[in-house]
Amino acid sequence: MPEAFVITFVAIALLVWLILRRSGDVPVDSFYDPSDGDRQPHKWGYTDTIFEFDGPRSVRVTGSRYPLAGYSMPYFVPFAEEVLGVAITPEEMMPEVPRQEPPPPRVHADFDAALRQTLNDDQVSTDDADRIVHSHGQLSVDEIYRLLYLGALGRVVDIVLYPESEQDVRHIVSTAAGHGVCLVPYGGGTNVSGALTLPQNEERPVASVDMRRMCNILSLDEENLQATIEAGISGKQLERELGARG
Ligand SMILES: Cc1cc2nc3c(=O)[nH]c(=O)nc-3n(C[C@H](O)[C@H](O)[C@H](O)COP(=O)(O)OP(=O)(O)OC[C@H]3O[C@@H](n4cnc5c(N)ncnc54)[C@H](O)[C@@H]3O)c2cc1C
């Protein structure tokens, strides 16, 4: 009799768990917390999640995005040292150096004026920090090393443009073609292959075209499982939007 009670109880608990899971109360992918947050400007990831020493030979992950966050990991450093063959100690950590100012932007007045016929002021930036962020990938380790520990990237983009519509993109492309300006599309900036690196000896002005404001789903064909999506949406945004539509 007690066995029957226990089996019934377990079966009901399992059923409730399955119903909650289906209704979304329990995230299907609970491997990490994908909520938005401040991102590292030059590196992959969020500012709330880093490895830090919590003892001379032990590290932990900060924040609460990952299940392992907060746990002291005394075996990680010895493991990494054995695999990499180098000593890892707090004293060996290289401090970041202040960023050097990039060279002045090479944008000419005619190009700038022509752009602003269609683009608003907040769609055009020659801010140094914007230019640097748009001139490297977040996982191209050589670029990040040069930037964080040597202070400079070399050639950086001269201007950053933020189109918000297809019409903006057409205007940017035709204006750049008419003024001999190179365009480099920018999506999430995650590239691992150095594809955002500029040739060091490029003499022409270079404009980064940041697509992230174009992040709409234009059409969704539920029957054929096809969607038309603007080029700047991130995978996470897309997943969230599609999830909200069932
Ligand atoms: C943690 C991690 C895991 C990964 N795992 C995988 C994996 O399993 N498989 C895999 O294939 N890749 C993987 N990648 C690589 C990933 O696919 C690329 O980093 C990503 O696709 C680049 O997209 P992005 O929008 O960040 O492009 P960016 O880094 O912004 O740009 C990369 C290149 O694409 C160009 N570009 C960007 N947007 C456009 C656009 N709209 N139109 C035309 N050109 C454009 C840029 O000019 C640049 O040359 C991984 C990356 C990370 C960070």
PDB file of C-alpha atoms and ligand atoms in Angstrom:
ATOM      1  CA  MET A   1       0.000   0.000   0.000  1.00  0.00           C
ATOM      2  CA  PRO A   2       2.716   2.570   0.883  1.00  0.00           C
ATOM      3  CA  GLU A   3       4.485   1.600  -2.367  1.00  0.00           C
ATOM      4  CA  ALA A   4       1.348   2.460  -4.370  1.00  0.00           C
ATOM      5  CA  PHE A   5       1.176   5.826  -2.623  1.00  0.00           C
ATOM      6  CA  VAL A   6       4.814   6.600  -3.384  1.00  0.00           C
ATOM      7  CA  ILE A   7       4.442   5.563  -7.046  1.00  0.00           C
ATOM      8  CA  THR A   8       1.318   7.712  -7.429  1.00  0.00           C
ATOM      9  CA  PHE A   9       3.038  10.664  -5.799  1.00  0.00           C
ATOM     10  CA  VAL A  10       6.109  10.356  -8.053  1.00  0.00           C
ATOM     11  CA  ALA A  11       3.905  10.011 -11.153  1.00  0.00           C
ATOM     12  CA  ILE A  12       1.931  13.162 -10.254  1.00  0.00           C
ATOM     13  CA  ALA A  13       5.112  15.096  -9.490  1.00  0.00           C
ATOM     14  CA  LEU A  14       6.561  14.029 -12.854  1.00  0.00           C
ATOM     15  CA  LEU A  15       3.375  15.061 -14.653  1.00  0.00           C
ATOM     16  CA  VAL A  16       3.348  18.496 -12.985  1.00  0.00           C
ATOM     17  CA  TRP A  17       7.049  18.984 -13.840  1.00  0.00           C
ATOM     18  CA  LEU A  18       6.385  18.078 -17.492  1.00  0.00           C
ATOM     19  CA  ILE A  19       3.403  20.454 -17.717  1.00  0.00           C
ATOM     20  CA  LEU A  20       5.433  23.324 -16.174  1.00  0.00           C
ATOM     21  CA  ARG A  21       8.322  22.595 -18.502  1.00  0.00           C
ATOM     22  CA  ARG A  22       6.042  22.677 -21.556  1.00  0.00           C
ATOM     23  CA  SER A  23       4.374  25.907 -20.454  1.00  0.00           C
ATOM     24  CA  GLY A  24       7.777  27.577 -20.201  1.00  0.00           C
ATOM     25  CA  ASP A  25       7.894  28.048 -16.405  1.00  0.00           C
ATOM     26  CA  VAL A  26      11.047  25.950 -16.368  1.00  0.00           C
ATOM     27  CA  PRO A  27      13.471  27.003 -19.113  1.00  0.00           C
ATOM     28  CA  VAL A  28      14.173  24.163 -21.541  1.00  0.00           C
ATOM     29  CA  ASP A  29      17.796  25.295 -21.858  1.00  0.00           C
ATOM     30  CA  SER A  30      18.858  25.926 -18.299  1.00  0.00           C
ATOM     31  CA  PHE A  31      22.566  25.593 -19.095  1.00  0.00           C
ATOM     32  CA  TYR A  32      23.021  29.336 -18.635  1.00  0.00           C
ATOM     33  CA  ASP A  33      21.021  32.484 -18.005  1.00  0.00           C
ATOM     34  CA  PRO A  34      20.746  34.259 -21.375  1.00  0.00           C
ATOM     35  CA  SER A  35      19.288  37.531 -20.031  1.00  0.00           C
ATOM     36  CA  ASP A  36      20.716  40.808 -21.317  1.00  0.00           C
ATOM     37  CA  GLY A  37      23.440  42.617 -19.439  1.00  0.00           C
ATOM     38  CA  ASP A  38      26.466  44.866 -19.888  1.00  0.00           C
ATOM     39  CA  ARG A  39      28.827  43.370 -22.410  1.00  0.00           C
ATOM     40  CA  GLN A  40      32.583  43.570 -22.394  1.00  0.00           C
ATOM     41  CA  PRO A  41      33.372  46.302 -24.922  1.00  0.00           C
ATOM     42  CA  HIS A  42      36.286  44.452 -26.528  1.00  0.00           C
ATOM     43  CA  LYS A  43      35.961  40.841 -25.418  1.00  0.00           C
ATOM     44  CA  TRP A  44      33.384  38.107 -25.675  1.00  0.00           C
ATOM     45  CA  GLY A  45      30.815  37.967 -22.904  1.00  0.00           C
ATOM     46  CA  TYR A  46      29.185  39.926 -20.102  1.00  0.00           C
ATOM     47  CA  THR A  47      30.963  42.083 -17.530  1.00  0.00           C
ATOM     48  CA  ASP A  48      29.256  40.146 -14.711  1.00  0.00           C
ATOM     49  CA  THR A  49      30.933  36.859 -15.704  1.00  0.00           C
ATOM     50  CA  ILE A  50      34.701  36.511 -15.392  1.00  0.00           C
ATOM     51  CA  PHE A  51      37.199  34.076 -13.907  1.00  0.00           C
ATOM     52  CA  GLU A  52      38.851  35.482 -10.792  1.00  0.00           C
ATOM     53  CA  PHE A  53      41.330  34.123  -8.273  1.00  0.00           C
ATOM     54  CA  ASP A  54      39.670  33.316  -4.944  1.00  0.00           C
ATOM     55  CA  GLY A  55      42.930  31.999  -3.517  1.00  0.00           C
ATOM     56  CA  PRO A  56      46.554  31.785  -4.654  1.00  0.00           C
ATOM     57  CA  ARG A  57      45.898  28.538  -6.567  1.00  0.00           C
ATOM     58  CA  SER A  58      42.156  28.551  -6.972  1.00  0.00           C
ATOM     59  CA  VAL A  59      39.657  30.332  -9.252  1.00  0.00           C
ATOM     60  CA  ARG A  60      35.917  30.872  -9.494  1.00  0.00           C
ATOM     61  CA  VAL A  61      33.472  32.267 -12.051  1.00  0.00           C
ATOM     62  CA  THR A  62      31.666  35.438 -10.943  1.00  0.00           C
ATOM     63  CA  GLY A  63      27.983  36.312 -11.425  1.00  0.00           C
ATOM     64  CA  SER A  64      25.098  33.873 -11.594  1.00  0.00           C
ATOM     65  CA  ARG A  65      24.683  33.084 -15.276  1.00  0.00           C
ATOM     66  CA  TYR A  66      26.206  29.611 -15.129  1.00  0.00           C
ATOM     67  CA  PRO A  67      25.487  26.773 -12.685  1.00  0.00           C
ATOM     68  CA  LEU A  68      29.185  26.637 -11.743  1.00  0.00           C
ATOM     69  CA  ALA A  69      29.285  30.365 -10.852  1.00  0.00           C
ATOM     70  CA  GLY A  70      30.494  31.009  -7.309  1.00  0.00           C
ATOM     71  CA  TYR A  71      32.125  27.603  -6.766  1.00  0.00           C
ATOM     72  CA  SER A  72      35.761  27.567  -5.825  1.00  0.00           C
ATOM     73  CA  MET A  73      37.738  25.444  -8.327  1.00  0.00           C
ATOM     74  CA  PRO A  74      41.034  24.389  -6.740  1.00  0.00           C
ATOM     75  CA  TYR A  75      41.832  21.792  -9.448  1.00  0.00           C
ATOM     76  CA  PHE A  76      41.341  24.068 -12.451  1.00  0.00           C
ATOM     77  CA  VAL A  77      44.667  25.944 -12.263  1.00  0.00           C
ATOM     78  CA  PRO A  78      46.791  22.768 -11.880  1.00  0.00           C
ATOM     79  CA  PHE A  79      44.864  21.182 -14.767  1.00  0.00           C
ATOM     80  CA  ALA A  80      45.358  24.221 -17.034  1.00  0.00           C
ATOM     81  CA  GLU A  81      49.037  24.439 -16.105  1.00  0.00           C
ATOM     82  CA  GLU A  82      49.540  20.773 -16.948  1.00  0.00           C
ATOM     83  CA  VAL A  83      47.792  21.089 -20.306  1.00  0.00           C
ATOM     84  CA  LEU A  84      49.317  24.420 -21.314  1.00  0.00           C
ATOM     85  CA  GLY A  85      52.738  23.943 -19.766  1.00  0.00           C
ATOM     86  CA  VAL A  86      52.831  27.459 -18.300  1.00  0.00           C
ATOM     87  CA  ALA A  87      52.513  28.730 -14.732  1.00  0.00           C
ATOM     88  CA  ILE A  88      49.246  30.519 -13.905  1.00  0.00           C
ATOM     89  CA  THR A  89      49.469  32.808 -10.877  1.00  0.00           C
ATOM     90  CA  PRO A  90      47.831  36.127  -9.920  1.00  0.00           C
ATOM     91  CA  GLU A  91      51.272  37.772 -10.152  1.00  0.00           C
ATOM     92  CA  GLU A  92      51.663  36.636 -13.775  1.00  0.00           C
ATOM     93  CA  MET A  93      48.435  38.346 -14.894  1.00  0.00           C
ATOM     94  CA  MET A  94      49.118  41.165 -17.329  1.00  0.00           C
ATOM     95  CA  PRO A  95      47.370  44.395 -16.426  1.00  0.00           C
ATOM     96  CA  GLU A  96      45.413  46.141 -19.157  1.00  0.00           C
ATOM     97  CA  VAL A  97      47.062  49.311 -20.428  1.00  0.00           C
ATOM     98  CA  PRO A  98      45.212  52.550 -21.241  1.00  0.00           C
ATOM     99  CA  ARG A  99      44.004  52.728 -24.852  1.00  0.00           C
ATOM    100  CA  GLN A 100      45.991  54.947 -27.164  1.00  0.00           C
ATOM    101  CA  GLU A 101      43.949  57.468 -29.131  1.00  0.00           C
ATOM    102  CA  PRO A 102      43.261  56.199 -32.648  1.00  0.00           C
ATOM    103  CA  PRO A 103      44.446  58.267 -35.610  1.00  0.00           C
ATOM    104  CA  PRO A 104      42.014  61.080 -36.523  1.00  0.00           C
ATOM    105  CA  PRO A 105      39.143  59.907 -38.766  1.00  0.00           C
ATOM    106  CA  ARG A 106      39.766  60.274 -42.523  1.00  0.00           C
ATOM    107  CA  VAL A 107      36.208  61.150 -43.480  1.00  0.00           C
ATOM    108  CA  HIS A 108      35.770  63.979 -45.927  1.00  0.00           C
ATOM    109  CA  ALA A 109      33.146  66.670 -45.556  1.00  0.00           C
ATOM    110  CA  ASP A 110      31.267  65.881 -48.820  1.00  0.00           C
ATOM    111  CA  PHE A 111      30.750  62.260 -47.819  1.00  0.00           C
ATOM    112  CA  ASP A 112      29.586  63.269 -44.367  1.00  0.00           C
ATOM    113  CA  ALA A 113      27.147  65.881 -45.737  1.00  0.00           C
ATOM    114  CA  ALA A 114      25.733  63.436 -48.312  1.00  0.00           C
ATOM    115  CA  LEU A 115      25.184  60.791 -45.622  1.00  0.00           C
ATOM    116  CA  ARG A 116      23.272  63.191 -43.428  1.00  0.00           C
ATOM    117  CA  GLN A 117      20.722  63.873 -46.176  1.00  0.00           C
ATOM    118  CA  THR A 118      19.090  60.629 -45.051  1.00  0.00           C
ATOM    119  CA  LEU A 119      20.711  59.632 -41.749  1.00  0.00           C
ATOM    120  CA  ASN A 120      20.071  61.347 -38.414  1.00  0.00           C
ATOM    121  CA  ASP A 121      22.870  62.527 -36.141  1.00  0.00           C
ATOM    122  CA  ASP A 122      22.534  59.449 -33.917  1.00  0.00           C
ATOM    123  CA  GLN A 123      23.131  57.213 -36.958  1.00  0.00           C
ATOM    124  CA  VAL A 124      26.603  58.624 -37.643  1.00  0.00           C
ATOM    125  CA  SER A 125      29.498  58.377 -35.186  1.00  0.00           C
ATOM    126  CA  THR A 126      33.171  59.343 -35.305  1.00  0.00           C
ATOM    127  CA  ASP A 127      33.564  58.778 -31.562  1.00  0.00           C
ATOM    128  CA  ASP A 128      36.942  57.132 -30.836  1.00  0.00           C
ATOM    129  CA  ALA A 129      35.486  54.391 -28.619  1.00  0.00           C
ATOM    130  CA  ASP A 130      32.880  53.484 -31.273  1.00  0.00           C
ATOM    131  CA  ARG A 131      35.543  53.378 -33.967  1.00  0.00           C
ATOM    132  CA  ILE A 132      37.789  51.061 -31.945  1.00  0.00           C
ATOM    133  CA  VAL A 133      35.016  48.650 -30.943  1.00  0.00           C
ATOM    134  CA  HIS A 134      33.986  48.320 -34.601  1.00  0.00           C
ATOM    135  CA  SER A 135      37.538  47.585 -35.780  1.00  0.00           C
ATOM    136  CA  HIS A 136      38.080  44.129 -34.305  1.00  0.00           C
ATOM    137  CA  GLY A 137      36.328  40.913 -33.370  1.00  0.00           C
ATOM    138  CA  GLN A 138      35.591  39.909 -29.793  1.00  0.00           C
ATOM    139  CA  LEU A 139      37.316  36.557 -30.172  1.00  0.00           C
ATOM    140  CA  SER A 140      40.240  37.432 -32.451  1.00  0.00           C
ATOM    141  CA  VAL A 141      42.816  36.991 -29.721  1.00  0.00           C
ATOM    142  CA  ASP A 142      45.708  38.717 -31.466  1.00  0.00           C
ATOM    143  CA  GLU A 143      43.648  41.883 -31.995  1.00  0.00           C
ATOM    144  CA  ILE A 144      42.316  41.875 -28.454  1.00  0.00           C
ATOM    145  CA  TYR A 145      45.816  41.302 -27.089  1.00  0.00           C
ATOM    146  CA  ARG A 146      47.192  44.265 -29.047  1.00  0.00           C
ATOM    147  CA  LEU A 147      44.327  46.480 -27.924  1.00  0.00           C
ATOM    148  CA  LEU A 148      44.181  45.559 -24.224  1.00  0.00           C
ATOM    149  CA  TYR A 149      47.842  44.912 -23.451  1.00  0.00           C
ATOM    150  CA  LEU A 150      49.765  46.983 -26.010  1.00  0.00           C
ATOM    151  CA  GLY A 151      47.210  49.802 -26.234  1.00  0.00           C
ATOM    152  CA  ALA A 152      46.534  50.130 -29.968  1.00  0.00           C
ATOM    153  CA  LEU A 153      45.066  48.282 -32.937  1.00  0.00           C
ATOM    154  CA  GLY A 154      46.691  50.173 -35.793  1.00  0.00           C
ATOM    155  CA  ARG A 155      44.250  51.048 -38.572  1.00  0.00           C
ATOM    156  CA  VAL A 156      40.713  51.559 -37.291  1.00  0.00           C
ATOM    157  CA  VAL A 157      37.494  52.487 -39.076  1.00  0.00           C
ATOM    158  CA  ASP A 158      36.990  56.200 -39.673  1.00  0.00           C
ATOM    159  CA  ILE A 159      33.265  56.396 -39.105  1.00  0.00           C
ATOM    160  CA  VAL A 160      30.487  54.139 -37.801  1.00  0.00           C
ATOM    161  CA  LEU A 161      27.036  54.163 -39.423  1.00  0.00           C
ATOM    162  CA  TYR A 162      23.843  52.715 -37.964  1.00  0.00           C
ATOM    163  CA  PRO A 163      21.248  52.073 -40.704  1.00  0.00           C
ATOM    164  CA  GLU A 164      17.689  51.518 -39.532  1.00  0.00           C
ATOM    165  CA  SER A 165      16.027  50.560 -42.807  1.00  0.00           C
ATOM    166  CA  GLU A 166      16.693  49.148 -46.254  1.00  0.00           C
ATOM    167  CA  GLN A 167      16.489  52.707 -47.584  1.00  0.00           C
ATOM    168  CA  ASP A 168      19.296  53.757 -45.196  1.00  0.00           C
ATOM    169  CA  VAL A 169      21.446  50.853 -46.412  1.00  0.00           C
ATOM    170  CA  ARG A 170      20.867  51.775 -50.066  1.00  0.00           C
ATOM    171  CA  HIS A 171      21.796  55.388 -49.327  1.00  0.00           C
ATOM    172  CA  ILE A 172      24.975  54.375 -47.471  1.00  0.00           C
ATOM    173  CA  VAL A 173      26.097  52.021 -50.262  1.00  0.00           C
ATOM    174  CA  SER A 174      25.481  54.479 -53.098  1.00  0.00           C
ATOM    175  CA  THR A 175      27.045  57.407 -51.181  1.00  0.00           C
ATOM    176  CA  ALA A 176      30.123  55.360 -50.292  1.00  0.00           C
ATOM    177  CA  ALA A 177      30.501  54.204 -53.905  1.00  0.00           C
ATOM    178  CA  GLY A 178      30.263  57.801 -55.106  1.00  0.00           C
ATOM    179  CA  HIS A 179      32.961  58.983 -52.673  1.00  0.00           C
ATOM    180  CA  GLY A 180      35.426  56.076 -52.802  1.00  0.00           C
ATOM    181  CA  VAL A 181      34.705  54.959 -49.217  1.00  0.00           C
ATOM    182  CA  CYS A 182      35.115  51.299 -48.137  1.00  0.00           C
ATOM    183  CA  LEU A 183      32.262  49.705 -46.216  1.00  0.00           C
ATOM    184  CA  VAL A 184      32.635  46.935 -43.631  1.00  0.00           C
ATOM    185  CA  PRO A 185      29.375  45.406 -42.356  1.00  0.00           C
ATOM    186  CA  TYR A 186      29.318  44.754 -38.608  1.00  0.00           C
ATOM    187  CA  GLY A 187      26.912  42.278 -36.996  1.00  0.00           C
ATOM    188  CA  GLY A 188      27.603  41.039 -33.473  1.00  0.00           C
ATOM    189  CA  GLY A 189      31.334  41.624 -33.789  1.00  0.00           C
ATOM    190  CA  THR A 190      31.974  38.115 -32.493  1.00  0.00           C
ATOM    191  CA  ASN A 191      34.088  36.978 -35.423  1.00  0.00           C
ATOM    192  CA  VAL A 192      36.807  34.518 -34.644  1.00  0.00           C
ATOM    193  CA  SER A 193      38.537  34.675 -38.003  1.00  0.00           C
ATOM    194  CA  GLY A 194      39.853  38.246 -38.087  1.00  0.00           C
ATOM    195  CA  ALA A 195      37.263  39.165 -40.735  1.00  0.00           C
ATOM    196  CA  LEU A 196      36.794  42.650 -39.243  1.00  0.00           C
ATOM    197  CA  THR A 197      40.514  43.440 -39.343  1.00  0.00           C
ATOM    198  CA  LEU A 198      41.324  46.324 -41.674  1.00  0.00           C
ATOM    199  CA  PRO A 199      44.323  46.269 -44.007  1.00  0.00           C
ATOM    200  CA  GLN A 200      46.918  48.428 -42.212  1.00  0.00           C
ATOM    201  CA  ASN A 201      47.831  50.322 -45.372  1.00  0.00           C
ATOM    202  CA  GLU A 202      44.255  51.136 -46.497  1.00  0.00           C
ATOM    203  CA  GLU A 203      44.363  54.792 -47.571  1.00  0.00           C
ATOM    204  CA  ARG A 204      40.689  55.197 -48.437  1.00  0.00           C
ATOM    205  CA  PRO A 205      38.227  56.165 -45.698  1.00  0.00           C
ATOM    206  CA  VAL A 206      36.585  53.126 -44.099  1.00  0.00           C
ATOM    207  CA  ALA A 207      33.040  53.118 -42.722  1.00  0.00           C
ATOM    208  CA  SER A 208      31.725  50.398 -40.430  1.00  0.00           C
ATOM    209  CA  VAL A 209      28.056  49.666 -41.089  1.00  0.00           C
ATOM    210  CA  ASP A 210      26.592  48.424 -37.809  1.00  0.00           C
ATOM    211  CA  MET A 211      23.485  46.405 -38.686  1.00  0.00           C
ATOM    212  CA  ARG A 212      22.165  45.896 -35.161  1.00  0.00           C
ATOM    213  CA  ARG A 213      19.323  48.380 -35.381  1.00  0.00           C
ATOM    214  CA  MET A 214      17.884  46.330 -38.240  1.00  0.00           C
ATOM    215  CA  CYS A 215      16.602  43.476 -36.122  1.00  0.00           C
ATOM    216  CA  ASN A 216      12.992  42.922 -37.214  1.00  0.00           C
ATOM    217  CA  ILE A 217      11.277  39.788 -38.395  1.00  0.00           C
ATOM    218  CA  LEU A 218       9.675  40.946 -41.641  1.00  0.00           C
ATOM    219  CA  SER A 219       7.624  37.856 -42.380  1.00  0.00           C
ATOM    220  CA  LEU A 220       7.011  34.446 -40.896  1.00  0.00           C
ATOM    221  CA  ASP A 221       5.614  31.512 -42.852  1.00  0.00           C
ATOM    222  CA  GLU A 222       4.600  29.093 -40.114  1.00  0.00           C
ATOM    223  CA  GLU A 223       3.461  26.435 -42.554  1.00  0.00           C
ATOM    224  CA  ASN A 224       6.778  26.137 -44.398  1.00  0.00           C
ATOM    225  CA  LEU A 225       8.897  27.189 -41.376  1.00  0.00           C
ATOM    226  CA  GLN A 226      10.455  30.099 -43.244  1.00  0.00           C
ATOM    227  CA  ALA A 227      11.136  33.613 -42.026  1.00  0.00           C
ATOM    228  CA  THR A 228      12.479  36.826 -43.539  1.00  0.00           C
ATOM    229  CA  ILE A 229      14.638  38.615 -40.990  1.00  0.00           C
ATOM    230  CA  GLU A 230      16.648  41.815 -41.148  1.00  0.00           C
ATOM    231  CA  ALA A 231      20.406  41.290 -41.218  1.00  0.00           C
ATOM    232  CA  GLY A 232      21.257  42.732 -37.792  1.00  0.00           C
ATOM    233  CA  ILE A 233      19.263  40.477 -35.450  1.00  0.00           C
ATOM    234  CA  SER A 234      21.237  38.379 -32.982  1.00  0.00           C
ATOM    235  CA  GLY A 235      20.575  34.682 -32.512  1.00  0.00           C
ATOM    236  CA  LYS A 236      19.320  35.322 -28.992  1.00  0.00           C
ATOM    237  CA  GLN A 237      16.910  38.070 -30.092  1.00  0.00           C
ATOM    238  CA  LEU A 238      15.636  35.876 -32.906  1.00  0.00           C
ATOM    239  CA  GLU A 239      15.065  32.937 -30.569  1.00  0.00           C
ATOM    240  CA  ARG A 240      13.210  35.201 -28.131  1.00  0.00           C
ATOM    241  CA  GLU A 241      10.995  36.754 -30.846  1.00  0.00           C
ATOM    242  CA  LEU A 242      10.142  33.423 -32.419  1.00  0.00           C
ATOM    243  CA  GLY A 243       9.497  31.928 -28.984  1.00  0.00           C
ATOM    244  CA  ALA A 244       7.054  34.747 -28.194  1.00  0.00           C
ATOM    245  CA  ARG A 245       5.116  33.837 -31.340  1.00  0.00           C
ATOM    246  CA  GLY A 246       4.949  30.225 -30.301  1.00  0.00           C
TER     247      GLY A 246
HETATM  248  C1  LIG B   1      31.178  31.368 -28.539  1.00  0.00           C
HETATM  249  C2  LIG B   1      31.166  31.232 -30.034  1.00  0.00           C
HETATM  250  C3  LIG B   1      30.857  30.007 -30.594  1.00  0.00           C
HETATM  251  C4  LIG B   1      30.841  29.862 -31.972  1.00  0.00           C
HETATM  252  N1  LIG B   1      30.505  28.653 -32.501  1.00  0.00           N
HETATM  253  C5  LIG B   1      30.415  28.511 -33.843  1.00  0.00           C
HETATM  254  C6  LIG B   1      29.967  27.294 -34.445  1.00  0.00           C
HETATM  255  O1  LIG B   1      29.674  26.328 -33.750  1.00  0.00           O
HETATM  256  N2  LIG B   1      29.887  27.224 -35.787  1.00  0.00           N
HETATM  257  C7  LIG B   1      30.211  28.296 -36.579  1.00  0.00           C
HETATM  258  O2  LIG B   1      30.097  28.215 -37.807  1.00  0.00           O
HETATM  259  N3  LIG B   1      30.636  29.451 -36.048  1.00  0.00           N
HETATM  260  C8  LIG B   1      30.734  29.587 -34.709  1.00  0.00           C
HETATM  261  N4  LIG B   1      31.131  30.766 -34.162  1.00  0.00           N
HETATM  262  C9  LIG B   1      31.506  31.834 -35.060  1.00  0.00           C
HETATM  263  C10 LIG B   1      30.263  32.634 -35.356  1.00  0.00           C
HETATM  264  O3  LIG B   1      29.506  31.954 -36.298  1.00  0.00           O
HETATM  265  C11 LIG B   1      30.680  33.946 -35.919  1.00  0.00           C
HETATM  266  O4  LIG B   1      31.432  34.580 -34.901  1.00  0.00           O
HETATM  267  C12 LIG B   1      29.449  34.762 -36.218  1.00  0.00           C
HETATM  268  O5  LIG B   1      28.666  34.126 -37.192  1.00  0.00           O
HETATM  269  C13 LIG B   1      29.818  36.091 -36.766  1.00  0.00           C
HETATM  270  O6  LIG B   1      28.619  36.875 -36.785  1.00  0.00           O
HETATM  271  P1  LIG B   1      28.640  38.365 -36.348  1.00  0.00           P
HETATM  272  O7  LIG B   1      27.279  38.912 -36.614  1.00  0.00           O
HETATM  273  O8  LIG B   1      29.181  38.538 -34.968  1.00  0.00           O
HETATM  274  O9  LIG B   1      29.657  38.963 -37.451  1.00  0.00           O
HETATM  275  P2  LIG B   1      30.797  40.015 -37.259  1.00  0.00           P
HETATM  276  O10 LIG B   1      31.856  39.480 -36.351  1.00  0.00           O
HETATM  277  O11 LIG B   1      30.210  41.346 -36.934  1.00  0.00           O
HETATM  278  O12 LIG B   1      31.365  40.021 -38.742  1.00  0.00           O
HETATM  279  C14 LIG B   1      32.039  38.879 -39.280  1.00  0.00           C
HETATM  280  C15 LIG B   1      32.218  39.122 -40.789  1.00  0.00           C
HETATM  281  O13 LIG B   1      30.936  39.127 -41.453  1.00  0.00           O
HETATM  282  C16 LIG B   1      30.706  40.383 -42.084  1.00  0.00           C
HETATM  283  N5  LIG B   1      29.277  40.710 -41.844  1.00  0.00           N
HETATM  284  C17 LIG B   1      28.671  40.919 -40.640  1.00  0.00           C
HETATM  285  N6  LIG B   1      27.369  41.190 -40.812  1.00  0.00           N
HETATM  286  C18 LIG B   1      27.128  41.139 -42.150  1.00  0.00           C
HETATM  287  C19 LIG B   1      25.979  41.349 -42.954  1.00  0.00           C
HETATM  288  N7  LIG B   1      24.788  41.639 -42.427  1.00  0.00           N
HETATM  289  N8  LIG B   1      26.114  41.249 -44.300  1.00  0.00           N
HETATM  290  C20 LIG B   1      27.323  40.939 -44.862  1.00  0.00           C
HETATM  291  N9  LIG B   1      28.447  40.720 -44.144  1.00  0.00           N
HETATM  292  C21 LIG B   1      28.353  40.817 -42.815  1.00  0.00           C
HETATM  293  C22 LIG B   1      31.674  41.361 -41.430  1.00  0.00           C
HETATM  294  O14 LIG B   1      32.047  42.430 -42.280  1.00  0.00           O
HETATM  295  C23 LIG B   1      32.874  40.473 -41.111  1.00  0.00           C
HETATM  296  O15 LIG B   1      33.675  40.315 -42.259  1.00  0.00           O
HETATM  297  C24 LIG B   1      31.143  30.953 -32.796  1.00  0.00           C
HETATM  298  C25 LIG B   1      31.438  32.196 -32.229  1.00  0.00           C
HETATM  299  C26 LIG B   1      31.437  32.347 -30.869  1.00  0.00           C
HETATM  300  C27 LIG B   1      31.730  33.701 -30.285  1.00  0.00           C
END
